CSV table of C-alpha atoms in Angstrom, one decimal:
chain,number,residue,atom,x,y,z
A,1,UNK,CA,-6.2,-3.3,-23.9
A,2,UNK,CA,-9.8,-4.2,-24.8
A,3,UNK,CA,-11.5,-6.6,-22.7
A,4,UNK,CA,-14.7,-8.8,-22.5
A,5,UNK,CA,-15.3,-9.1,-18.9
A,6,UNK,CA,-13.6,-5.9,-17.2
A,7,UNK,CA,-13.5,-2.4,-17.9
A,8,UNK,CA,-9.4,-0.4,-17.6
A,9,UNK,CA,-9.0,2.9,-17.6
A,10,UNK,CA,-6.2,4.4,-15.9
A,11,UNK,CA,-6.8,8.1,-14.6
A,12,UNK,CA,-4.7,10.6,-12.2
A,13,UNK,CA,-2.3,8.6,-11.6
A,14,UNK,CA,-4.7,5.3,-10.8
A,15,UNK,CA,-5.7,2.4,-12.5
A,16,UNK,CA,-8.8,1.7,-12.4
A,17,UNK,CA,-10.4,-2.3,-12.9
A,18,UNK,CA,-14.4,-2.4,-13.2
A,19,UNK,CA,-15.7,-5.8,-13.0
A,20,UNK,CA,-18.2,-5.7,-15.9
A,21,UNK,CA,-20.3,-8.4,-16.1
A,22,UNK,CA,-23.9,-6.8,-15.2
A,23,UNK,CA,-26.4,-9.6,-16.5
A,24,UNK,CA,-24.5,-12.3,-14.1
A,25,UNK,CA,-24.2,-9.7,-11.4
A,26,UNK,CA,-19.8,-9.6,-12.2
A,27,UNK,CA,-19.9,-13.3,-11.2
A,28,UNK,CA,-16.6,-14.1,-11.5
A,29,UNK,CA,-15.8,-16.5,-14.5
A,30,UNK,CA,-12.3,-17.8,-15.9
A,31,UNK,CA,-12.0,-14.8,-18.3
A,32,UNK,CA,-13.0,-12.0,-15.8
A,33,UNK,CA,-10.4,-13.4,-13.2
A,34,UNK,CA,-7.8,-13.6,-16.1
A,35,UNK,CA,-8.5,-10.0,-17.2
A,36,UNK,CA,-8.2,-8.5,-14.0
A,37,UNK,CA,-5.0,-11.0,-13.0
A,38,UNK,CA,-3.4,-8.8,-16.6
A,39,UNK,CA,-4.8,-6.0,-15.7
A,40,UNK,CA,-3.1,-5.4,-12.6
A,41,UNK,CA,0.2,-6.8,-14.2
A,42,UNK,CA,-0.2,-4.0,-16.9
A,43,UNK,CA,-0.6,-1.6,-13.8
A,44,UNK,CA,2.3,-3.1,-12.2
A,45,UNK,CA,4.7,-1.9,-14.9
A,46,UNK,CA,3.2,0.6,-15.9
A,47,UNK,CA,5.1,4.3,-14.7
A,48,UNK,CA,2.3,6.3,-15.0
A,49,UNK,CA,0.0,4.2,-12.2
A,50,UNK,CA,0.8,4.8,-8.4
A,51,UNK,CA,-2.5,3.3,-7.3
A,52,UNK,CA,-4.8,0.4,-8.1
A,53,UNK,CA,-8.6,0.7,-7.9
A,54,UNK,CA,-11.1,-2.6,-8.4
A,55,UNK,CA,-14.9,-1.8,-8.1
A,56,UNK,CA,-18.1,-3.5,-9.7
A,57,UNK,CA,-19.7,0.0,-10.0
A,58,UNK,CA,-22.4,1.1,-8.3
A,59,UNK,CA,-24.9,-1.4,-7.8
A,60,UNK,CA,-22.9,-4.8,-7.3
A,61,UNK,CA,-19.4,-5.5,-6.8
A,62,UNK,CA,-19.1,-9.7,-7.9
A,63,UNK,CA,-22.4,-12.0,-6.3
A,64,UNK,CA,-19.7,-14.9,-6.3
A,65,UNK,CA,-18.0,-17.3,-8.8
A,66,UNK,CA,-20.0,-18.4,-12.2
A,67,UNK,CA,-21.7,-21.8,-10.6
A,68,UNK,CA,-22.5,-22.6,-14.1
A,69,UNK,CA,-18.9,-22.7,-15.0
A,70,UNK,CA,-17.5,-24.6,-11.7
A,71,UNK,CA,-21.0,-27.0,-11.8
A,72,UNK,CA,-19.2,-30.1,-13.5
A,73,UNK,CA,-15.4,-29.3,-12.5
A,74,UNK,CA,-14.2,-32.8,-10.3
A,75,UNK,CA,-11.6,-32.9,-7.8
A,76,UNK,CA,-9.3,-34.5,-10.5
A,77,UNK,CA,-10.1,-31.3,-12.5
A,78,UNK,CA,-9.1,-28.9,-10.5
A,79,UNK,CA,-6.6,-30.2,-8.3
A,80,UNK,CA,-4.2,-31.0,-12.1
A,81,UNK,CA,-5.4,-27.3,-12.8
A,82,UNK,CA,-4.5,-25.7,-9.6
A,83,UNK,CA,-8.2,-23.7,-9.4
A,84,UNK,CA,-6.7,-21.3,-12.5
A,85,UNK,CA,-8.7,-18.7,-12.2
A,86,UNK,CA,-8.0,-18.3,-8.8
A,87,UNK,CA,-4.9,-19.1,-7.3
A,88,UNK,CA,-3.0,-17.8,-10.4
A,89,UNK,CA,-4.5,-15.7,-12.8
A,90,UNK,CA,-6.2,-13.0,-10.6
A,91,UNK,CA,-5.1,-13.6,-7.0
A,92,UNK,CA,-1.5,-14.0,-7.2
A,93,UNK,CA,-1.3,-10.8,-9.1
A,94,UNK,CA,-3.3,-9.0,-6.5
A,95,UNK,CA,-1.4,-10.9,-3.6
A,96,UNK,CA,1.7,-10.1,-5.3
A,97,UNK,CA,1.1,-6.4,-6.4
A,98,UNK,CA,3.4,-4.0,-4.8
A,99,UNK,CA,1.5,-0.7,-5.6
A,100,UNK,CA,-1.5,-0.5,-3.2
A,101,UNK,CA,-4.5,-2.1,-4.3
A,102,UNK,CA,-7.7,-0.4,-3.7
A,103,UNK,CA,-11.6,-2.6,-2.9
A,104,UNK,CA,-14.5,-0.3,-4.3
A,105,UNK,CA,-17.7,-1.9,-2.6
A,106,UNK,CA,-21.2,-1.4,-3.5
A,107,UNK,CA,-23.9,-4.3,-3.1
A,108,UNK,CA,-23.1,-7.6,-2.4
A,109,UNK,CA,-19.6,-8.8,-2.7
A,110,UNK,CA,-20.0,-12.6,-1.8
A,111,UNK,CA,-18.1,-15.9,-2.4
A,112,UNK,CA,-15.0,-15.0,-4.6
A,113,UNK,CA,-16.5,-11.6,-4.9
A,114,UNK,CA,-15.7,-11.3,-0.8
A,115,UNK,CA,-12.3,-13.3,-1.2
A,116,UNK,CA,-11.4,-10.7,-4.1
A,117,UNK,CA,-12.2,-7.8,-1.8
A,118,UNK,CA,-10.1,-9.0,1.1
A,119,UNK,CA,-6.8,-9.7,-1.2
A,120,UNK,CA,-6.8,-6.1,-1.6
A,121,UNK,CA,-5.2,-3.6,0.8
A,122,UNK,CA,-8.1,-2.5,2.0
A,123,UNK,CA,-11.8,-1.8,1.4
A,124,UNK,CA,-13.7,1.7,1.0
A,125,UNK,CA,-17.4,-0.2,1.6
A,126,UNK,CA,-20.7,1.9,0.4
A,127,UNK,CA,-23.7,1.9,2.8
A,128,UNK,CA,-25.2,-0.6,0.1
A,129,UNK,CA,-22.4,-2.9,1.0
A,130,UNK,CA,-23.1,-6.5,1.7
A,131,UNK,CA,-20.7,-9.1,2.5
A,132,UNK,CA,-20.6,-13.1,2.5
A,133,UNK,CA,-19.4,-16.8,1.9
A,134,UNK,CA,-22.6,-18.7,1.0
A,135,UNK,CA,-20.6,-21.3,-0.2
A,136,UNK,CA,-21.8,-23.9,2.2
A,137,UNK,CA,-25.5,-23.0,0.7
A,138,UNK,CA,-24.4,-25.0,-2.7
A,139,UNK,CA,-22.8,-28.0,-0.5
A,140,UNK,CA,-18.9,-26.7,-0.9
A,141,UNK,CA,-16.7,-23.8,1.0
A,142,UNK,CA,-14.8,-21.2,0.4
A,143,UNK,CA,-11.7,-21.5,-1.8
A,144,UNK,CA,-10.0,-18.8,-2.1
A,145,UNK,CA,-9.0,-17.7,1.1
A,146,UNK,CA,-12.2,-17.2,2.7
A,147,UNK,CA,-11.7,-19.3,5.4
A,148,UNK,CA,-8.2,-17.0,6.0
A,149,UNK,CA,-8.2,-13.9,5.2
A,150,UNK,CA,-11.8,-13.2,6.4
A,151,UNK,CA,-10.7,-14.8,9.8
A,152,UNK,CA,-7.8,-12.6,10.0
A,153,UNK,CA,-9.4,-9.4,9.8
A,154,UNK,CA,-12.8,-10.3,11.9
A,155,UNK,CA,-12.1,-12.6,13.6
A,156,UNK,CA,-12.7,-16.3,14.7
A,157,UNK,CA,-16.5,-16.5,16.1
A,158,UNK,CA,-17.2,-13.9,13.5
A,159,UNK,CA,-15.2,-16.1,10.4
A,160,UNK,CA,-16.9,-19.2,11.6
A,161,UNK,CA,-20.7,-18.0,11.6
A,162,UNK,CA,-20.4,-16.7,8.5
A,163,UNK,CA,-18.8,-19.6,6.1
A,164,UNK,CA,-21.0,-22.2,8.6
A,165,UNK,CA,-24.0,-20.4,7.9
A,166,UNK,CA,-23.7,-18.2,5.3
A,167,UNK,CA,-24.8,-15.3,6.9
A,168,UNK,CA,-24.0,-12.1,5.6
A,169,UNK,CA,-22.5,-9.0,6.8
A,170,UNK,CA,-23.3,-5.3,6.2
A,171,UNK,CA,-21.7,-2.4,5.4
A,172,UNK,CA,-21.7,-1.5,9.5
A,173,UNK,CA,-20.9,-4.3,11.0
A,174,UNK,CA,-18.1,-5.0,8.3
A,175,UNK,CA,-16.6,-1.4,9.5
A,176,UNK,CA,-17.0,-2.6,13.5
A,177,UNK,CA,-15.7,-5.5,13.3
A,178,UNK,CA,-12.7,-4.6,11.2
A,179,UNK,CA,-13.6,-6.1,7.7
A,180,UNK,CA,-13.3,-2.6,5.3
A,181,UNK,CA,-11.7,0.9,6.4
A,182,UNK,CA,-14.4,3.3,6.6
A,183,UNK,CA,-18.1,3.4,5.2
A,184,UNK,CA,-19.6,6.2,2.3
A,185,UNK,CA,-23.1,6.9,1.2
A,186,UNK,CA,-23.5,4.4,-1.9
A,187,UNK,CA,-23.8,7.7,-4.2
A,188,UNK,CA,-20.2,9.2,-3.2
A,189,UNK,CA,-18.3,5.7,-3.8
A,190,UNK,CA,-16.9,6.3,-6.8
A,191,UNK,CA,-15.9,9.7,-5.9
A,192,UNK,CA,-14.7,9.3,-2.1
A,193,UNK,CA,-12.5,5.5,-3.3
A,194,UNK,CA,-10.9,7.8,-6.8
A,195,UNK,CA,-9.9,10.4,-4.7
A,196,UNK,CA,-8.6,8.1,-1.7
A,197,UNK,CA,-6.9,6.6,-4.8
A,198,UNK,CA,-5.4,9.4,-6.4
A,199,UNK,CA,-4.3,10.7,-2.7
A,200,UNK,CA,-2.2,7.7,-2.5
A,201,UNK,CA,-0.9,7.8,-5.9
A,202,UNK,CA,0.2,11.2,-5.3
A,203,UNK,CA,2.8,10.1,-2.9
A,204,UNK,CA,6.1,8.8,-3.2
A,205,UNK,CA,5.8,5.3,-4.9
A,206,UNK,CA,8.8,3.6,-3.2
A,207,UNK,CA,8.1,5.4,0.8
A,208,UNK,CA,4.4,3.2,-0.8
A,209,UNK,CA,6.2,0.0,-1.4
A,210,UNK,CA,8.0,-0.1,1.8
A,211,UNK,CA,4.6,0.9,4.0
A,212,UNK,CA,2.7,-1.8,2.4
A,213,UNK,CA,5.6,-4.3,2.8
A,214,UNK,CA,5.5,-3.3,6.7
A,215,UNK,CA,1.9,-3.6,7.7
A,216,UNK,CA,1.9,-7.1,5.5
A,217,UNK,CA,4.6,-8.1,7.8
A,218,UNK,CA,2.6,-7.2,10.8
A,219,UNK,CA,0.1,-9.7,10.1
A,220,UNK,CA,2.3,-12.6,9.7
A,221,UNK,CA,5.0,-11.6,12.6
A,222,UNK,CA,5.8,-11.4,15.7
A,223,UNK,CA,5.8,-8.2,17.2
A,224,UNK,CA,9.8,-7.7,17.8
A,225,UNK,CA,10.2,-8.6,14.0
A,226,UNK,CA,7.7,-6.7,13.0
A,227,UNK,CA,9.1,-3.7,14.7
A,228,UNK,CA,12.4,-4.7,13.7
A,229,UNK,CA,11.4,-5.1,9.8
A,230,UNK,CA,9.5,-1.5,10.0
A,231,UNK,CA,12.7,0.0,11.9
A,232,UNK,CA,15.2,-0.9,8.8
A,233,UNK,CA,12.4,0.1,6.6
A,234,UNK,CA,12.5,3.5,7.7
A,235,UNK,CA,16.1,3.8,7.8
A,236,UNK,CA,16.2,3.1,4.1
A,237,UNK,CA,13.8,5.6,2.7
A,238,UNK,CA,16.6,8.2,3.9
A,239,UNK,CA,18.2,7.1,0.7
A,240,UNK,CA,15.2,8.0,-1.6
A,241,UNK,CA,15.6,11.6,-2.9
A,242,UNK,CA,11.6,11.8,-2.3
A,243,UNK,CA,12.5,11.7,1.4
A,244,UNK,CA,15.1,14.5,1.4
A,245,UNK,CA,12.4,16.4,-1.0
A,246,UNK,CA,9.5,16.2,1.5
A,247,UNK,CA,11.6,17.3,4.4
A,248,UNK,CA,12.9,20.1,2.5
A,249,UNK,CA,9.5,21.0,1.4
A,250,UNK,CA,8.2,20.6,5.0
A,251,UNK,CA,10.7,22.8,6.1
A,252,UNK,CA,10.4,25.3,3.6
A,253,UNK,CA,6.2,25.3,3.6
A,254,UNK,CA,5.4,24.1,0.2
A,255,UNK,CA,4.1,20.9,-1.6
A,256,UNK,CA,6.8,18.5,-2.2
A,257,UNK,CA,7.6,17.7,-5.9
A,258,UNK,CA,8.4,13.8,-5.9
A,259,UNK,CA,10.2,11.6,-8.6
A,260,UNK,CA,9.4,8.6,-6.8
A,261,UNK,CA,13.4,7.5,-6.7
């Protein structure tokens, strides 16, 4: 599809999203979030994807939601439109993907940019990386899970300081305190998050589907359901023929072939 906001390619086995609005620094608007809420529904369906990748390219991932666009929205507004843009087009389809979803990072990924990040799986960050809610700077807070998600993986004292002040994080202290997986040199981000991409999409799609299912159930479980949940989880992929492949091919010292069924 052709696209005003985003770039789509999809390559090795991964689909790739670049948020492409470089004179507004990707700040997300109503069409960017819609294009990359159909983008990752085209990926969804699409056979020949096993892994989603969303990056802003190399010098900025998304400086936060178009102000000019939200400037004269009023409560009315967007409580009858349910925030659009965000709770539906382009968050619910990254919530709701169930191939893994990949958060390229270079630059400053604040406001919605740092909400869009964090409703991925996870986040490859570059040493470039910066990340933020400033939304208290403009009088308002964070809207798009902000106050949750970013919570959830740093922390409370962490969380708090940062939407009450809108102090930034960087690429180290994002990786200490639990915010993105691992850190790269800036110019090896593209490279290092396609090829942790294409990895992933290598393997088999359903053994994906149940792994991503599990670890999202650890965040919202208890432990003994959790366990319990993973334990069943397991049990089934002994009725995926990729499962009897890779054991056979383990056995037999060579690279399985999966048909991810």
């Amino acid at each position: 599809m052709s696209y005003e906001c985003i770039l789509s390619e999809v390559k090795d086995g991964v689909g790739i999203i670049t948020l492409n609005r470089p004179k507004a620094m990707n700040a997300l608007n109503s069409t960017l979030c819609r294009e990359v809420g159909e983008a990752v529904d085209g990926f969804e369906v699409d056979d020949s994807v096993g892994c989603i990748l969303i990056t802003g390219g190399d010098q900025v991932f998304a400086a936060g939601a178009d102000i000019k666009e939200m400037k004269d929205q009023t409560f009315a507004d967007l409580y009858a439109k349910n925030f659009p843009y965000i709770q539906r087009d382009c968050w619910r389809a990254i919530d709701e993907a169930r191939k893994p979803v990949i958060a390229a990072v270079a630059g400053f990924a604040l406001g919605g940019g740092c909400e869009m990040t964090m409703a991925c799986d996870f986040i490859i960050a570059a040493d470039s990386a910066k990340f933020g809610q400033p939304e208290i700077g403009i009088g308002t807070m964070p809207g798009a899970g902000g106050t949750q998600r970013l919570t959830k993986a740093v922390g409370k004292a962490k969380a708090m300081e940062m939407c009450l002040s809108g102090r930034m994080m960087g690429a180290e202290e994002a990786e200490r305190a639990g915010l993105v997986s691992r850190i790269v040199p800036a110019e090896e981000l593209a490279e290092q998050s396609f090829k942790t991409a294409r990895k992933i999409a290598s393997m088999s799609r359903p053994a994906l589907t149940l792994i991503k299912e599990c670890v999202d159930m650890a965040v919202g479980s208890s432990l003994d359901d959790g366990l319990r949940f993973e334990r069943r989880a397991f049990e089934a992929t002994f009725a995926f023929e990729d499962c009897s492949e890779g054991m056979n091919a383990f056995a037999e010292k060579r690279k399985p072939e999966f048909k991810n069924r």
